[in-house]
Short mmCIF file of C-alpha atoms and ligand atoms in Angstrom, two decimals:
data_model
loop_
_atom_site.label_atom_id
_atom_site.label_comp_id
_atom_site.label_asym_id
_atom_site.label_seq_id
_atom_site.Cartn_x
_atom_site.Cartn_y
_atom_site.Cartn_z
CA MET A 1 -60.96 28.53 -22.12
CA GLU A 2 -61.05 28.51 -25.80
CA THR A 3 -59.83 25.65 -27.43
CA ILE A 4 -60.07 25.19 -31.13
CA HIS A 5 -57.22 26.03 -33.36
CA ARG A 6 -57.28 28.67 -35.89
CA SER A 7 -56.86 26.27 -38.83
CA THR A 8 -59.88 24.55 -37.84
CA LEU A 9 -61.92 26.94 -39.90
CA ARG A 10 -60.59 25.55 -42.97
CA LEU A 11 -61.17 21.98 -41.88
CA LEU A 12 -64.64 21.74 -39.99
CA PRO A 13 -67.25 21.10 -41.82
CA ILE A 14 -69.50 23.93 -43.13
CA SER A 15 -72.15 23.33 -39.95
CA LEU A 16 -69.22 22.97 -37.32
CA SER A 17 -67.48 25.85 -38.44
CA ALA A 18 -70.17 28.13 -38.71
CA LEU A 19 -70.78 27.31 -34.96
CA CYS A 20 -67.21 27.97 -34.01
CA LEU A 21 -67.13 31.61 -35.89
CA THR A 22 -67.74 34.42 -33.79
CA ARG A 23 -71.28 35.04 -34.82
CA PRO A 24 -73.48 32.78 -36.98
CA THR A 25 -74.17 35.41 -39.30
CA ALA A 26 -70.76 36.39 -39.85
CA PRO A 27 -69.76 36.27 -43.59
CA GLU A 28 -67.67 33.59 -44.65
CA SER A 29 -65.12 36.18 -46.43
CA LYS A 30 -64.37 37.54 -43.08
CA ARG A 31 -62.00 34.60 -42.29
CA ILE A 32 -62.55 34.52 -38.69
CA ARG A 33 -59.75 32.23 -37.15
CA LEU A 34 -60.62 30.14 -34.03
CA PRO A 35 -59.68 30.21 -30.49
CA ILE A 36 -56.45 28.38 -29.78
CA SER A 37 -56.66 27.16 -26.22
CA ILE A 38 -59.28 28.52 -23.91
CA PRO A 39 -62.74 28.46 -24.79
CA GLY A 40 -64.78 30.75 -26.35
CA ILE A 41 -66.59 32.04 -28.95
CA LEU A 42 -69.71 32.77 -29.71
CA ASN A 43 -72.69 34.05 -28.13
CA PRO A 44 -74.60 35.42 -30.59
CA LYS A 45 -76.66 37.57 -27.90
CA PRO A 46 -74.77 40.16 -25.84
CA ALA A 47 -74.79 39.17 -22.35
CA PHE A 48 -76.64 41.97 -20.68
CA LEU A 49 -77.38 41.59 -17.18
CA THR A 50 -80.88 41.68 -17.72
CA SER A 51 -80.53 38.82 -20.37
CA ARG A 52 -78.83 36.40 -17.59
CA LYS A 53 -80.69 33.44 -16.77
CA SER A 54 -81.60 33.62 -13.24
CA TYR A 55 -80.99 30.97 -10.86
CA SER A 56 -82.59 32.90 -7.73
CA SER A 57 -85.94 31.56 -6.28
CA ALA A 58 -87.15 34.94 -7.30
CA PRO A 59 -88.34 35.53 -10.70
CA SER A 60 -86.11 37.85 -12.65
CA PRO A 61 -87.89 40.93 -14.24
CA VAL A 62 -87.55 39.32 -17.77
CA ALA A 63 -89.39 36.16 -16.19
CA LYS A 64 -92.04 38.36 -15.01
CA ALA A 65 -92.46 39.98 -18.11
CA GLY A 66 -92.83 36.69 -19.95
CA TRP A 67 -95.41 35.82 -17.38
CA PHE A 68 -97.44 38.85 -18.15
CA LEU A 69 -97.00 38.24 -21.72
CA GLY A 70 -98.35 34.76 -21.34
CA LEU A 71 -94.90 33.16 -22.10
CA GLY A 72 -94.32 30.33 -19.59
CA GLU A 73 -91.15 30.69 -17.30
CA LYS A 74 -90.80 27.28 -17.41
CA LYS A 75 -90.65 26.51 -20.93
CA ASN A 76 -88.12 29.43 -21.26
CA LYS A 77 -86.19 28.01 -18.81
CA SER A 78 -86.01 24.57 -20.75
CA LEU A 79 -85.15 26.06 -23.99
CA SER A 80 -82.45 28.58 -22.86
CA LEU A 81 -78.92 28.43 -21.62
CA PRO A 82 -77.22 30.99 -19.63
CA ASP A 83 -75.14 33.65 -21.83
CA ILE A 84 -71.57 33.58 -21.33
CA VAL A 85 -70.67 36.77 -19.19
CA LYS A 86 -68.14 39.09 -20.99
CA ALA A 87 -65.21 40.96 -19.50
CA GLY A 88 -66.27 44.05 -17.68
CA ASP A 89 -68.94 42.67 -15.66
CA PRO A 90 -68.01 42.64 -11.83
CA VAL A 91 -68.67 38.81 -11.38
CA LEU A 92 -65.62 38.22 -13.72
CA HIS A 93 -63.42 40.15 -11.52
CA GLU A 94 -64.30 39.28 -8.00
CA PRO A 95 -63.52 35.94 -6.08
CA ALA A 96 -66.34 33.53 -6.17
CA ARG A 97 -67.66 31.82 -3.22
CA ASP A 98 -67.36 27.99 -1.98
CA VAL A 99 -70.43 25.62 -2.60
CA GLU A 100 -71.72 24.22 0.64
CA LEU A 101 -70.84 20.92 0.42
CA GLY A 102 -74.49 19.94 1.57
CA ASP A 103 -75.67 21.70 -1.61
CA ILE A 104 -73.66 19.84 -4.28
CA GLY A 105 -76.58 17.09 -4.69
CA SER A 106 -79.24 19.83 -4.96
CA GLU A 107 -81.31 20.27 -7.78
CA ARG A 108 -79.95 23.95 -8.13
CA ILE A 109 -76.19 23.03 -8.31
CA GLN A 110 -76.84 19.85 -10.45
CA LYS A 111 -78.86 22.10 -12.97
CA ILE A 112 -75.84 24.69 -12.90
CA ILE A 113 -73.43 22.03 -13.55
CA ASP A 114 -75.65 20.56 -16.41
CA ASP A 115 -75.75 24.11 -18.01
CA MET A 116 -72.15 24.97 -17.67
CA VAL A 117 -71.30 21.60 -19.40
CA LYS A 118 -73.72 22.41 -22.29
CA VAL A 119 -72.51 26.17 -22.61
CA MET A 120 -68.97 24.98 -22.67
CA ARG A 121 -69.82 22.61 -25.57
CA LYS A 122 -72.00 24.85 -27.52
CA ALA A 123 -69.27 27.50 -27.41
CA PRO A 124 -67.32 25.49 -27.98
CA GLY A 125 -64.64 25.52 -25.35
CA VAL A 126 -62.30 23.17 -23.14
CA GLY A 127 -63.01 24.74 -19.95
CA LEU A 128 -65.80 27.09 -18.33
CA ALA A 129 -66.04 28.51 -14.56
CA ALA A 130 -69.34 29.47 -13.08
CA PRO A 131 -68.64 33.21 -13.00
CA GLN A 132 -68.80 32.83 -16.80
CA ILE A 133 -72.48 32.34 -16.53
CA GLY A 134 -72.69 35.14 -14.06
CA LEU A 135 -72.72 32.90 -10.91
CA PRO A 136 -69.97 33.84 -8.30
CA LEU A 137 -69.53 30.22 -7.32
CA ARG A 138 -66.39 27.81 -7.08
CA ILE A 139 -67.19 25.49 -9.79
CA ILE A 140 -65.38 24.37 -12.99
CA VAL A 141 -65.93 22.05 -15.95
CA LEU A 142 -63.40 21.22 -18.43
CA GLU A 143 -62.67 18.66 -21.38
CA ASP A 144 -60.45 18.37 -24.35
CA THR A 145 -61.66 15.82 -26.97
CA LYS A 146 -59.73 14.06 -29.78
CA GLU A 147 -61.98 15.93 -32.14
CA TYR A 148 -61.04 19.31 -31.16
CA ILE A 149 -57.45 18.28 -30.90
CA SER A 150 -57.49 16.74 -34.27
CA TYR A 151 -58.11 20.30 -35.94
CA ALA A 152 -54.97 21.55 -34.56
CA PRO A 153 -51.47 21.13 -36.26
CA LYS A 154 -49.35 18.16 -34.93
CA ASP A 155 -46.32 20.02 -34.12
CA GLU A 156 -48.32 22.57 -32.17
CA ILE A 157 -50.28 19.60 -30.20
CA LYS A 158 -46.81 18.31 -29.58
CA VAL A 159 -45.19 21.37 -27.97
CA GLN A 160 -48.18 22.36 -26.17
CA GLN A 161 -48.29 19.01 -24.76
CA ARG A 162 -51.96 18.80 -25.63
CA ARG A 163 -53.79 15.39 -24.78
CA PRO A 164 -57.49 14.44 -24.71
CA PHE A 165 -59.37 14.06 -21.36
CA ASP A 166 -62.84 13.31 -20.17
CA LEU A 167 -65.16 15.65 -18.75
CA LEU A 168 -64.22 16.84 -15.56
CA VAL A 169 -66.38 18.76 -13.02
CA ILE A 170 -64.81 20.22 -10.22
CA ILE A 171 -66.26 21.86 -7.21
CA ASN A 172 -64.47 24.12 -4.77
CA PRO A 173 -61.08 23.32 -6.62
CA LYS A 174 -57.54 24.24 -5.09
CA LEU A 175 -54.98 24.20 -7.16
CA GLN A 176 -51.10 23.86 -6.38
CA LYS A 177 -48.13 23.78 -8.69
CA LYS A 178 -46.19 20.57 -8.36
CA SER A 179 -43.14 21.74 -10.09
CA ASN A 180 -41.54 25.03 -11.24
CA ARG A 181 -41.74 24.23 -14.94
CA THR A 182 -43.87 26.75 -16.96
CA ALA A 183 -44.36 27.48 -20.72
CA VAL A 184 -45.67 30.36 -22.66
CA PHE A 185 -48.32 29.97 -25.13
CA PHE A 186 -51.21 32.05 -26.56
CA GLU A 187 -54.71 31.80 -24.80
CA GLY A 188 -58.30 32.89 -25.66
CA CYS A 189 -61.12 33.13 -23.12
CA LEU A 190 -64.78 32.64 -24.07
CA SER A 191 -65.41 36.17 -21.84
CA VAL A 192 -62.90 37.96 -24.07
CA ASP A 193 -64.26 37.39 -27.59
CA GLY A 194 -61.92 37.61 -30.58
CA PHE A 195 -58.53 38.29 -28.69
CA ARG A 196 -55.60 36.19 -27.87
CA ALA A 197 -52.20 36.84 -25.67
CA VAL A 198 -49.59 34.88 -24.55
CA VAL A 199 -49.74 33.92 -20.63
CA GLU A 200 -46.87 31.89 -18.78
CA ARG A 201 -48.22 28.66 -17.02
CA TYR A 202 -46.81 26.22 -14.71
CA LEU A 203 -46.80 22.79 -16.48
CA ASP A 204 -47.39 20.60 -13.78
CA VAL A 205 -50.23 21.30 -11.24
CA GLU A 206 -52.47 19.17 -8.96
CA VAL A 207 -56.08 20.08 -8.11
CA SER A 208 -58.09 18.83 -5.18
CA GLY A 209 -62.04 19.16 -4.72
CA PHE A 210 -65.03 17.71 -5.09
CA ASP A 211 -67.10 15.97 -7.98
CA ARG A 212 -70.86 16.54 -8.84
CA SER A 213 -71.74 13.53 -6.44
CA GLY A 214 -69.55 15.35 -3.53
CA GLN A 215 -66.91 12.88 -3.61
CA PRO A 216 -63.41 14.31 -2.99
CA ILE A 217 -61.09 14.34 -6.17
CA LYS A 218 -57.61 14.86 -6.99
CA ILE A 219 -56.28 15.69 -10.32
CA ASN A 220 -52.58 15.38 -11.21
CA ALA A 221 -52.24 17.48 -14.67
CA SER A 222 -49.48 18.54 -16.97
CA GLY A 223 -49.14 20.23 -20.12
CA TRP A 224 -52.29 21.97 -21.75
CA GLN A 225 -54.61 20.34 -19.28
CA ALA A 226 -52.70 22.05 -16.54
CA ARG A 227 -53.05 25.24 -18.49
CA ILE A 228 -56.70 24.97 -18.85
CA LEU A 229 -57.11 24.23 -14.98
CA GLN A 230 -55.09 27.24 -14.18
CA HIS A 231 -57.33 29.42 -16.27
CA GLU A 232 -60.68 28.23 -15.02
CA CYS A 233 -59.41 28.25 -11.25
CA ASP A 234 -58.07 31.84 -12.00
CA HIS A 235 -61.89 32.57 -12.98
CA LEU A 236 -62.73 31.92 -9.44
CA GLU A 237 -60.38 34.40 -8.05
CA GLY A 238 -61.65 37.08 -10.22
CA THR A 239 -58.65 36.92 -12.46
CA ILE A 240 -58.78 36.58 -16.28
CA TYR A 241 -56.10 35.74 -18.52
CA VAL A 242 -55.62 39.59 -19.51
CA ASP A 243 -54.49 40.15 -15.73
CA LYS A 244 -51.54 37.54 -16.49
CA MET A 245 -50.76 38.04 -20.01
CA LEU A 246 -47.63 39.21 -21.49
CA PRO A 247 -49.28 42.68 -22.61
CA ARG A 248 -47.16 43.15 -25.83
CA THR A 249 -48.48 39.70 -27.22
CA PHE A 250 -51.93 40.80 -27.02
CA ARG A 251 -53.46 40.71 -30.39
CA THR A 252 -56.80 39.94 -32.45
CA VAL A 253 -57.66 36.45 -33.41
CA GLU A 254 -57.06 37.36 -37.11
CA ASN A 255 -53.54 38.43 -36.17
CA LEU A 256 -52.61 35.65 -34.31
CA ASP A 257 -50.26 34.26 -36.77
CA LEU A 258 -48.19 37.45 -36.96
CA PRO A 259 -44.73 37.69 -35.66
CA LEU A 260 -44.49 38.46 -31.62
CA ALA A 261 -42.89 42.06 -31.02
CA GLU A 262 -39.39 42.18 -30.38
CA GLY A 263 -38.61 41.24 -26.98
CA CYS A 264 -41.25 38.58 -26.34
CA PRO A 265 -40.46 35.20 -25.42
CA LYS A 266 -40.44 32.29 -27.93
CA LEU A 267 -43.48 30.36 -27.50
CA GLY A 268 -42.60 26.95 -25.91
CA SER A 269 -41.66 25.81 -22.55
CA CYS A 270 -39.44 27.86 -20.57
ZN1 LIG B 1 -61.78 32.31 -19.59
#
């Protein structure tokens, strides 16, 4: 889920604001605004299937080509992170599968988790699900930092009930609502670059699952963290926010501040 507020662009130091733009090469005059809540921006390279980093034991066609060209696959792997998969790729629209508990400690799963955290932070975003790096596995990572939050207007932070929390890695998460309270706010997604829409979400949820060492965990979350958890858990069901959005609120990031169409609900708690 994308996270940084649109005003961040005006506040960030140049290096970071460049990082937060949709593309590093975008001219400053374009004034691209940043995502609000759920992660995502910028992957300079299109996430074509063939460019995905492969986690299978069989070498990918790209890796093979690299080998023939004399490029070491090992070197390649250490330098590259997986691309963020974009909407339309089937992996984002189909349910993911559970991770076998006995596999959680494996080198492969630990590497996937490390890569997910790096991809999320590089984007930057406040959450990422494994299908977003092309893997149909039930793994999510999320964090929200004081720094990210500091870029958002104080009144917005308050109404969104947005508070920092440390990195969470949740394997095979199961989410349930803990109350019927809901709120409507704009969301974005790293897999749907450049757009936002209003989504109604529960304000109080509980998520149980396993941490990266295979220990059972349970998280009670409210406000913005609950929203991030719902957004990321939805990814594991093959659901992206556009499947749940209020369609008439859909817009480009550049138009985020423009008034909502008549009949749309007012942003905030319901
Ligand atoms: Zn997303």
